[in-house]
mmCIF file with all atom_site columns, C-alpha atoms in Angstrom:
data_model
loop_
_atom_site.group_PDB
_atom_site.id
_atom_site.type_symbol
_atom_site.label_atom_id
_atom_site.label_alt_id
_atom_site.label_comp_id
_atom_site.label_asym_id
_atom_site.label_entity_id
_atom_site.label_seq_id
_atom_site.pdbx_PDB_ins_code
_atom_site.Cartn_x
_atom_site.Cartn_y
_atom_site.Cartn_z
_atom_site.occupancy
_atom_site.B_iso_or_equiv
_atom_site.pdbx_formal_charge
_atom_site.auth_seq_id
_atom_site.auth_comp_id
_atom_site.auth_asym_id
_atom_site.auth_atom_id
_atom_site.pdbx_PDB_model_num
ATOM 1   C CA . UNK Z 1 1   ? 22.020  11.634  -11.340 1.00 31.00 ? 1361 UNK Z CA 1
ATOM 2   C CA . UNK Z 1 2   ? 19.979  11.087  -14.357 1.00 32.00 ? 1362 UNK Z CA 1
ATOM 3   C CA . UNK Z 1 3   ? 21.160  13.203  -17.552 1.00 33.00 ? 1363 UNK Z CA 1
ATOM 4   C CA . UNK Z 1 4   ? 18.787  15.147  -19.374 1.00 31.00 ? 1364 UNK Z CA 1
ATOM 5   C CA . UNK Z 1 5   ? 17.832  12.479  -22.105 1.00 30.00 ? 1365 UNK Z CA 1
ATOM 6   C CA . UNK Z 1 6   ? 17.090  10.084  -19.441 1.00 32.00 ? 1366 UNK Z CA 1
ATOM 7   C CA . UNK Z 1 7   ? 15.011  12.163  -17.947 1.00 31.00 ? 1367 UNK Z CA 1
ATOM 8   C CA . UNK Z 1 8   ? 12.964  13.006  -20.766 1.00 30.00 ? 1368 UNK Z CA 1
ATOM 9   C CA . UNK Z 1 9   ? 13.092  9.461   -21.526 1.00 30.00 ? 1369 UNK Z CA 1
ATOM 10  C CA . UNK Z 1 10  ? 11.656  8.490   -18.343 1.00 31.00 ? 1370 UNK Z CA 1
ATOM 11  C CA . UNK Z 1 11  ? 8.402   10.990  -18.588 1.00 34.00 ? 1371 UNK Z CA 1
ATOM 12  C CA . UNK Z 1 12  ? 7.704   9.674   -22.561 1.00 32.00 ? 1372 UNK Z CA 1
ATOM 13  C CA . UNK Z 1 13  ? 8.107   6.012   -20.961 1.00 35.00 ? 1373 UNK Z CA 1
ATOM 14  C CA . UNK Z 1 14  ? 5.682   6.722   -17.702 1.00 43.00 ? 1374 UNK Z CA 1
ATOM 15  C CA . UNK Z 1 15  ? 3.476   9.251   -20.255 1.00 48.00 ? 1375 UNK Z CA 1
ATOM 16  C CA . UNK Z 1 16  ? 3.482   5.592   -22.562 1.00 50.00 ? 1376 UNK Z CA 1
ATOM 17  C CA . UNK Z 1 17  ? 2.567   3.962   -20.060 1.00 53.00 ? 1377 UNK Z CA 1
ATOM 18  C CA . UNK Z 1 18  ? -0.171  5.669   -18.580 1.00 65.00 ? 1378 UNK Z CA 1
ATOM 19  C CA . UNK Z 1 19  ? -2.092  5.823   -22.340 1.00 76.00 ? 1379 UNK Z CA 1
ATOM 20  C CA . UNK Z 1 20  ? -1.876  2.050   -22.005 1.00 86.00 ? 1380 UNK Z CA 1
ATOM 21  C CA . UNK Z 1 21  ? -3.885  2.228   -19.441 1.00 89.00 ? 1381 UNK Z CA 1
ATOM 22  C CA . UNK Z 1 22  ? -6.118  4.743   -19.692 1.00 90.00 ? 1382 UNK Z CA 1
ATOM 23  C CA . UNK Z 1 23  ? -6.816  2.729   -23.261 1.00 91.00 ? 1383 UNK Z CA 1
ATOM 24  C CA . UNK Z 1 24  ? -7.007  -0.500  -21.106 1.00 92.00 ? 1384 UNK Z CA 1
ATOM 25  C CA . UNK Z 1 25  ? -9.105  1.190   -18.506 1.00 90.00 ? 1385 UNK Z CA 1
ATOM 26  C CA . UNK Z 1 26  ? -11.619 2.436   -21.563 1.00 88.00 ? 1386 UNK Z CA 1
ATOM 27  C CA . UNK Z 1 27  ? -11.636 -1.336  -22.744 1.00 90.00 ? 1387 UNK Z CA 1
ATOM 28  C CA . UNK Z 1 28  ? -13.013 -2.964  -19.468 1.00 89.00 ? 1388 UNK Z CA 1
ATOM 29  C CA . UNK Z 1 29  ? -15.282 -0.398  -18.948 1.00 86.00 ? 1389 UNK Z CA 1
ATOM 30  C CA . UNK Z 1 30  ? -17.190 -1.246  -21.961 1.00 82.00 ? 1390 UNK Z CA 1
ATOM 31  C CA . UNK Z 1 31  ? -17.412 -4.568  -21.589 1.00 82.00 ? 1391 UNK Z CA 1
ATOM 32  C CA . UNK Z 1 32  ? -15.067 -6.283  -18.749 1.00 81.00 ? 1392 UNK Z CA 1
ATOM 33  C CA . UNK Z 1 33  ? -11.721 -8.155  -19.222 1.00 91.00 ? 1393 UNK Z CA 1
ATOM 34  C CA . UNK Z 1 34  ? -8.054  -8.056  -17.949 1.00 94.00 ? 1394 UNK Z CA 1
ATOM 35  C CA . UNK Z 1 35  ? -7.050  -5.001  -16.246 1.00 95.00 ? 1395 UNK Z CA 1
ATOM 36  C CA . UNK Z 1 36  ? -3.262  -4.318  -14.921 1.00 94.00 ? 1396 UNK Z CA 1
ATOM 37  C CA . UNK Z 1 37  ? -2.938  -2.308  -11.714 1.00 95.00 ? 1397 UNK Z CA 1
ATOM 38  C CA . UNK Z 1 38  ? 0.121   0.681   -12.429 1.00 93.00 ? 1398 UNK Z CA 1
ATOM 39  C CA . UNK Z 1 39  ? 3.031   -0.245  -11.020 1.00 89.00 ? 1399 UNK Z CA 1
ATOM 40  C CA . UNK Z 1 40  ? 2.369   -3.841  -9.657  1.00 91.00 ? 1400 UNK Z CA 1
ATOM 41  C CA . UNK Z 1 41  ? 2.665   -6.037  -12.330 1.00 91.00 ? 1401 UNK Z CA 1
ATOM 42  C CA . UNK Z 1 42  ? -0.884  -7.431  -10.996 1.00 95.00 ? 1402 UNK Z CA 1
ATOM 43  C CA . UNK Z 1 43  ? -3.926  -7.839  -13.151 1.00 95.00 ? 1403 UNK Z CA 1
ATOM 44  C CA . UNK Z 1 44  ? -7.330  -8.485  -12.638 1.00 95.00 ? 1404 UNK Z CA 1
ATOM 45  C CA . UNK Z 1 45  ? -10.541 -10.318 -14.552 1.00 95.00 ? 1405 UNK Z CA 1
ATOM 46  C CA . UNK Z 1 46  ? -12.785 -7.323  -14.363 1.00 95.00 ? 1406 UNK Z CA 1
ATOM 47  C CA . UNK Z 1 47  ? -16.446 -8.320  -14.246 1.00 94.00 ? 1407 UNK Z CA 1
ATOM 48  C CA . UNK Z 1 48  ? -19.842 -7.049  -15.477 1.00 91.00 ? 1408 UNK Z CA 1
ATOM 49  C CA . UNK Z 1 49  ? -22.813 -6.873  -13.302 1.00 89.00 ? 1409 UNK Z CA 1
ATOM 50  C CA . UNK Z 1 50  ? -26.107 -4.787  -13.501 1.00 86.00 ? 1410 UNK Z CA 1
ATOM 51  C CA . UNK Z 1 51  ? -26.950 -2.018  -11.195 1.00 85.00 ? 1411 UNK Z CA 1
ATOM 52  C CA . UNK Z 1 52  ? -29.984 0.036   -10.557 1.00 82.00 ? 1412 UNK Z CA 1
ATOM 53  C CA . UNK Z 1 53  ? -31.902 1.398   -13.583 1.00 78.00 ? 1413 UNK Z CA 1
ATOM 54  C CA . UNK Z 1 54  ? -30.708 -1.419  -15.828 1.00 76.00 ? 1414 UNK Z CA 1
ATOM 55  C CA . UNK Z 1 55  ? -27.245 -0.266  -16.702 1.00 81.00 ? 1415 UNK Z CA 1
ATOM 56  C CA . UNK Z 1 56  ? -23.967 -2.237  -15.615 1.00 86.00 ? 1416 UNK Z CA 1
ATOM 57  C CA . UNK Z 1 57  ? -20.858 -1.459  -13.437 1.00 91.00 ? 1417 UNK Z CA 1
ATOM 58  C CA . UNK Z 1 58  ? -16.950 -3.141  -14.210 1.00 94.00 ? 1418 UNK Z CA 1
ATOM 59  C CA . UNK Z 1 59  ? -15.278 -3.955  -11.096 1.00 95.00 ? 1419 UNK Z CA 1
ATOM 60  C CA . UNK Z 1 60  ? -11.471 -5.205  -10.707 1.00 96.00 ? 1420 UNK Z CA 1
ATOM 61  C CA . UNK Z 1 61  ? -9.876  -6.504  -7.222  1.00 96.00 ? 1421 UNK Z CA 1
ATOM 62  C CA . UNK Z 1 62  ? -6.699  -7.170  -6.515  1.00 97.00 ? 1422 UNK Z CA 1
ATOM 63  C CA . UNK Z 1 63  ? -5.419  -8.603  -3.443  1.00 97.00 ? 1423 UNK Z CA 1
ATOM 64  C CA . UNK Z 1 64  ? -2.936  -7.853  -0.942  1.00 97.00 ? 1424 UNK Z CA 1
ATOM 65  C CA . UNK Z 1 65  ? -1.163  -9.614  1.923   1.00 97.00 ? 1425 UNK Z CA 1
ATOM 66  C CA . UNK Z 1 66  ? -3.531  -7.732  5.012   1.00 95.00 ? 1426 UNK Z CA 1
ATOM 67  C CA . UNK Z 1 67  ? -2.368  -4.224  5.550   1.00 93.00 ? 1427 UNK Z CA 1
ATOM 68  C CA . UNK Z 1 68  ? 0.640   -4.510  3.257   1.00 95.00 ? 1428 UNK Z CA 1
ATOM 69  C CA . UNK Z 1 69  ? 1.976   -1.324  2.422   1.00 96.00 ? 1429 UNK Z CA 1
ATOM 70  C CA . UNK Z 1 70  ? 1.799   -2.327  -1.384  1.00 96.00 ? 1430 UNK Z CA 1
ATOM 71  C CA . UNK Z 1 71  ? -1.576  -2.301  -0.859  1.00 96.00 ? 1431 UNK Z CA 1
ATOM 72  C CA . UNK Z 1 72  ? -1.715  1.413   0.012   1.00 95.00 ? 1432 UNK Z CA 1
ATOM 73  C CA . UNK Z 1 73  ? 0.691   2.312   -2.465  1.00 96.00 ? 1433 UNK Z CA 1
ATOM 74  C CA . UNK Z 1 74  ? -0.804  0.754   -5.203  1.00 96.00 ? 1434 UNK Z CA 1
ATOM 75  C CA . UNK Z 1 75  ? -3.885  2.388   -4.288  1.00 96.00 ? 1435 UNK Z CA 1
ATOM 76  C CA . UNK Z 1 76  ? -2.169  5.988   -4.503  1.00 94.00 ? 1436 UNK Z CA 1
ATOM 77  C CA . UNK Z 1 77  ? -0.824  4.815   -7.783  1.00 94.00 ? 1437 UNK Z CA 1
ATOM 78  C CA . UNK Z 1 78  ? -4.202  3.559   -9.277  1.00 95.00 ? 1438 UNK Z CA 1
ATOM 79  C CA . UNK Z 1 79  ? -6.095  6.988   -7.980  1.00 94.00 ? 1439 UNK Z CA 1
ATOM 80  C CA . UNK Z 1 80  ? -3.525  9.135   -9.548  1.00 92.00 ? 1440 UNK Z CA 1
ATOM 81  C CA . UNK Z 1 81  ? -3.518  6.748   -12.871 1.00 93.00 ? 1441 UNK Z CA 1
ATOM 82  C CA . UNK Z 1 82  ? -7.456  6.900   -12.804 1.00 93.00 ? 1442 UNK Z CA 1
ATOM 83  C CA . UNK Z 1 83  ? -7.628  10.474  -12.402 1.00 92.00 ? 1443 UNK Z CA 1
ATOM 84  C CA . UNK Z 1 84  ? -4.818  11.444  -15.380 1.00 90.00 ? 1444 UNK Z CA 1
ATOM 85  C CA . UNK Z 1 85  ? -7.049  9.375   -17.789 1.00 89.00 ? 1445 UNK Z CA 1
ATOM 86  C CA . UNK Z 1 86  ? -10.285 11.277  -16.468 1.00 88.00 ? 1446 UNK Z CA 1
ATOM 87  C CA . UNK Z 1 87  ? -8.704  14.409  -16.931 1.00 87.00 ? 1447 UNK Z CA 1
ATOM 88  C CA . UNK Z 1 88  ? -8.641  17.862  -15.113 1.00 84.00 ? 1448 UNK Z CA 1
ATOM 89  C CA . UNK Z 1 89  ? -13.038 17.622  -16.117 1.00 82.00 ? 1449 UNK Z CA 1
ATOM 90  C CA . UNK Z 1 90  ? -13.630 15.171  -13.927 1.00 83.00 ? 1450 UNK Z CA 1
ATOM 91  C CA . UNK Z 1 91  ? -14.936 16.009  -10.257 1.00 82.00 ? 1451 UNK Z CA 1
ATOM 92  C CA . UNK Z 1 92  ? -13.024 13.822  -7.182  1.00 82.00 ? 1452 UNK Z CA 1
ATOM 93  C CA . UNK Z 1 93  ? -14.279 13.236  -3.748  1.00 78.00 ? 1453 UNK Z CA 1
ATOM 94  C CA . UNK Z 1 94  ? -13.123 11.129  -0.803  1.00 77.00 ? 1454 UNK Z CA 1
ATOM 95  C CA . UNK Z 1 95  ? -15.728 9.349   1.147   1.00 67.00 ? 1455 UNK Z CA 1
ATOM 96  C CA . UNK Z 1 96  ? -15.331 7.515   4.409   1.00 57.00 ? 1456 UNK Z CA 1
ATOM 97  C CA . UNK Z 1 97  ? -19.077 7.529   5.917   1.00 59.00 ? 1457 UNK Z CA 1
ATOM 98  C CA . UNK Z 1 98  ? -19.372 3.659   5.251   1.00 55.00 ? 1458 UNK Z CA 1
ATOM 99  C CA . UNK Z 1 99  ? -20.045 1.244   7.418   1.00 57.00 ? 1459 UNK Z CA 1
ATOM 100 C CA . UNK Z 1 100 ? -17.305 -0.867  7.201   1.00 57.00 ? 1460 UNK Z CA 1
ATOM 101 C CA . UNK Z 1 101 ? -15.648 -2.972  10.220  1.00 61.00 ? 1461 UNK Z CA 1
ATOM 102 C CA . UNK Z 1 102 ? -12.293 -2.597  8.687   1.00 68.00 ? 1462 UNK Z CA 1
ATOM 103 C CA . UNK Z 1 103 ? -10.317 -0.143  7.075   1.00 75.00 ? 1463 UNK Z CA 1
ATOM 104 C CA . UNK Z 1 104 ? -11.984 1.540   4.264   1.00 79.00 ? 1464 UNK Z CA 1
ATOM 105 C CA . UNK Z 1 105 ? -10.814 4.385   2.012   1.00 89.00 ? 1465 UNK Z CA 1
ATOM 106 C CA . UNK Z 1 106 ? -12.925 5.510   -1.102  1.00 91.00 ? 1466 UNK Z CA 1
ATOM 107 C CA . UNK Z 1 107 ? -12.377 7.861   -3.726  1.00 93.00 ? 1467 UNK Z CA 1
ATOM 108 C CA . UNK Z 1 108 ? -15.193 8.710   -6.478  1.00 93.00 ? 1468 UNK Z CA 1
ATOM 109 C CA . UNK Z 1 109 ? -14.536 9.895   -10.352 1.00 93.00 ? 1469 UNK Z CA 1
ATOM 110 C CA . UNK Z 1 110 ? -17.245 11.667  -12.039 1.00 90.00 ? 1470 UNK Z CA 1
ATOM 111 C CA . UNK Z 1 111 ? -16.569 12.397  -15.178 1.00 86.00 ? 1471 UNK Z CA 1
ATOM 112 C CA . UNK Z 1 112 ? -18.628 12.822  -18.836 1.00 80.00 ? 1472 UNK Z CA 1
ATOM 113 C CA . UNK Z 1 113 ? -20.914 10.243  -17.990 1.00 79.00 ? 1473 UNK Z CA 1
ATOM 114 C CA . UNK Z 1 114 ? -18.884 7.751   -16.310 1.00 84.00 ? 1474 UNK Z CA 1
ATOM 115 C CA . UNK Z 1 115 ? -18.511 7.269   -12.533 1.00 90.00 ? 1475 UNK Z CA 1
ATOM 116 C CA . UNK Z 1 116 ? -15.461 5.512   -11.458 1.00 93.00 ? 1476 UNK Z CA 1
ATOM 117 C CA . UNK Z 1 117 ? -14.618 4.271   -7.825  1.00 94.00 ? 1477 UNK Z CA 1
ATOM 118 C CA . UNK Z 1 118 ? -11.080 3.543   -6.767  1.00 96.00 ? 1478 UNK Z CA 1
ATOM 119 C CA . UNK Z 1 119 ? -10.997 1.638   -2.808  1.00 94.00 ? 1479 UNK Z CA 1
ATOM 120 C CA . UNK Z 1 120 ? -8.777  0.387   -0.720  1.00 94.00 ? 1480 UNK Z CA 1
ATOM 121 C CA . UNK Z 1 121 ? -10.418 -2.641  2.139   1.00 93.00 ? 1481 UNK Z CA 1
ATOM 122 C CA . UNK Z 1 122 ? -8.862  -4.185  4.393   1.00 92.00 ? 1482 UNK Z CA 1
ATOM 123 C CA . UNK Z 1 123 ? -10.588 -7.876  4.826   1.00 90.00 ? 1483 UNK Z CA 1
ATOM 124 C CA . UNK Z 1 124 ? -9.347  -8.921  8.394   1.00 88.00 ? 1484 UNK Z CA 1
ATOM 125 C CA . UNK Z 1 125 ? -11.751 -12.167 8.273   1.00 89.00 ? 1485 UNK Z CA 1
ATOM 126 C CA . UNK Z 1 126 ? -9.460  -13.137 5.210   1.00 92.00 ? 1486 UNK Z CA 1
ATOM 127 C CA . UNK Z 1 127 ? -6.299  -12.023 6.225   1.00 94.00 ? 1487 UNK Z CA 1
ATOM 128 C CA . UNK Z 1 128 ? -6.144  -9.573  2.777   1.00 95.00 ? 1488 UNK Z CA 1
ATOM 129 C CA . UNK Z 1 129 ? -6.383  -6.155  1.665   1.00 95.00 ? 1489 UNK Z CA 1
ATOM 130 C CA . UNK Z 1 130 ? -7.939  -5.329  -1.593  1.00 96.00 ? 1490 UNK Z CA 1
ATOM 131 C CA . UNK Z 1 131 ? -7.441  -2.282  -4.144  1.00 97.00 ? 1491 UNK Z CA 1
ATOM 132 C CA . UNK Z 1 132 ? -10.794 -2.082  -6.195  1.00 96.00 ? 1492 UNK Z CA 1
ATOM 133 C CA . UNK Z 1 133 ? -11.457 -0.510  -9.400  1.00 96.00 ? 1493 UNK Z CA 1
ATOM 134 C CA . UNK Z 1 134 ? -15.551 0.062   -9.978  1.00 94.00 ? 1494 UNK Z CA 1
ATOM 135 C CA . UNK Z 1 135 ? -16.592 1.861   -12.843 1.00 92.00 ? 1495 UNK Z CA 1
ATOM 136 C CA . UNK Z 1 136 ? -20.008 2.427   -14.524 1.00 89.00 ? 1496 UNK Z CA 1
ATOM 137 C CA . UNK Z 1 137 ? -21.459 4.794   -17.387 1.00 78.00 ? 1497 UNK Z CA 1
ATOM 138 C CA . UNK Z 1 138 ? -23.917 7.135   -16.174 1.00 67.00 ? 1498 UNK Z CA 1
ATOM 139 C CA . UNK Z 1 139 ? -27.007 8.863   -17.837 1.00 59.00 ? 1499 UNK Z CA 1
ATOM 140 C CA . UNK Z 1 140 ? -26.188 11.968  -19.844 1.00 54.00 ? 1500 UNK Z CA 1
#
């Protein structure tokens, strides 16, 4: 049983750590770099690329032994992460209607002018599962 003070330890340490990453999240969204995925102790080199209209998108993968329940989990972790640093603004939704010969699983972020995609893929050709991070700043 945890006493009181570690308990409110605990939440300032996980409340700590989630304003890392919403900071970190922020960062790479305006202009690529490192991202860590909660809870794994994985990190990604995010990338820029351009998307319709002329603006640009950030996307992170991280990879996964194939259908590894890490995979999953870290996925659940990243979506809840992603959506505490959107805040209770932001509008979710859960998309499946994608082609996709393998698993999929999608959820979309909309929020104050950014759109952010969290996925989860399996790859069976490669033998991997990937949790993706997309996000891109949309017209006001």
């Amino acid at each position: 049983m945890i006493g009181r003070f570690g308990t409110t330890s605990a939440l300032i340490l996980c409340a700590g750590l989630a304003h890392a990453f919403c900071e970190d999240m922020d960062r790479v969204a305006t202009g690529g770099g490192i991202l860590n995925l909660p809870g794994t102790g994985l990190s990604a080199e995010c990338t820029t690329s351009l998307i319709l209209g002329g603006g640009t998108q950030v996307q992170c993968g991280w990879p996964f032994a194939y259908r590894a329940d890490e995979a999953t989990a870290a996925f659940e972790r990243l979506n809840e992460a992603v959506a505490a640093c959107l805040g209770p603004t932001a509008t979710a939704s859960h998309d499946q209607s994608v082609n996709h010969p393998d698993f999929y699983d999608l959820r979309l972020y909309q929020a104050e002018g950014q759109e952010t995609a969290v996925s989860l893929k399996d790859k069976a050709a490669l033998r991997q599962t990937y949790v993706f991070l997309r996000t891109a700043r949309t017209a006001p």
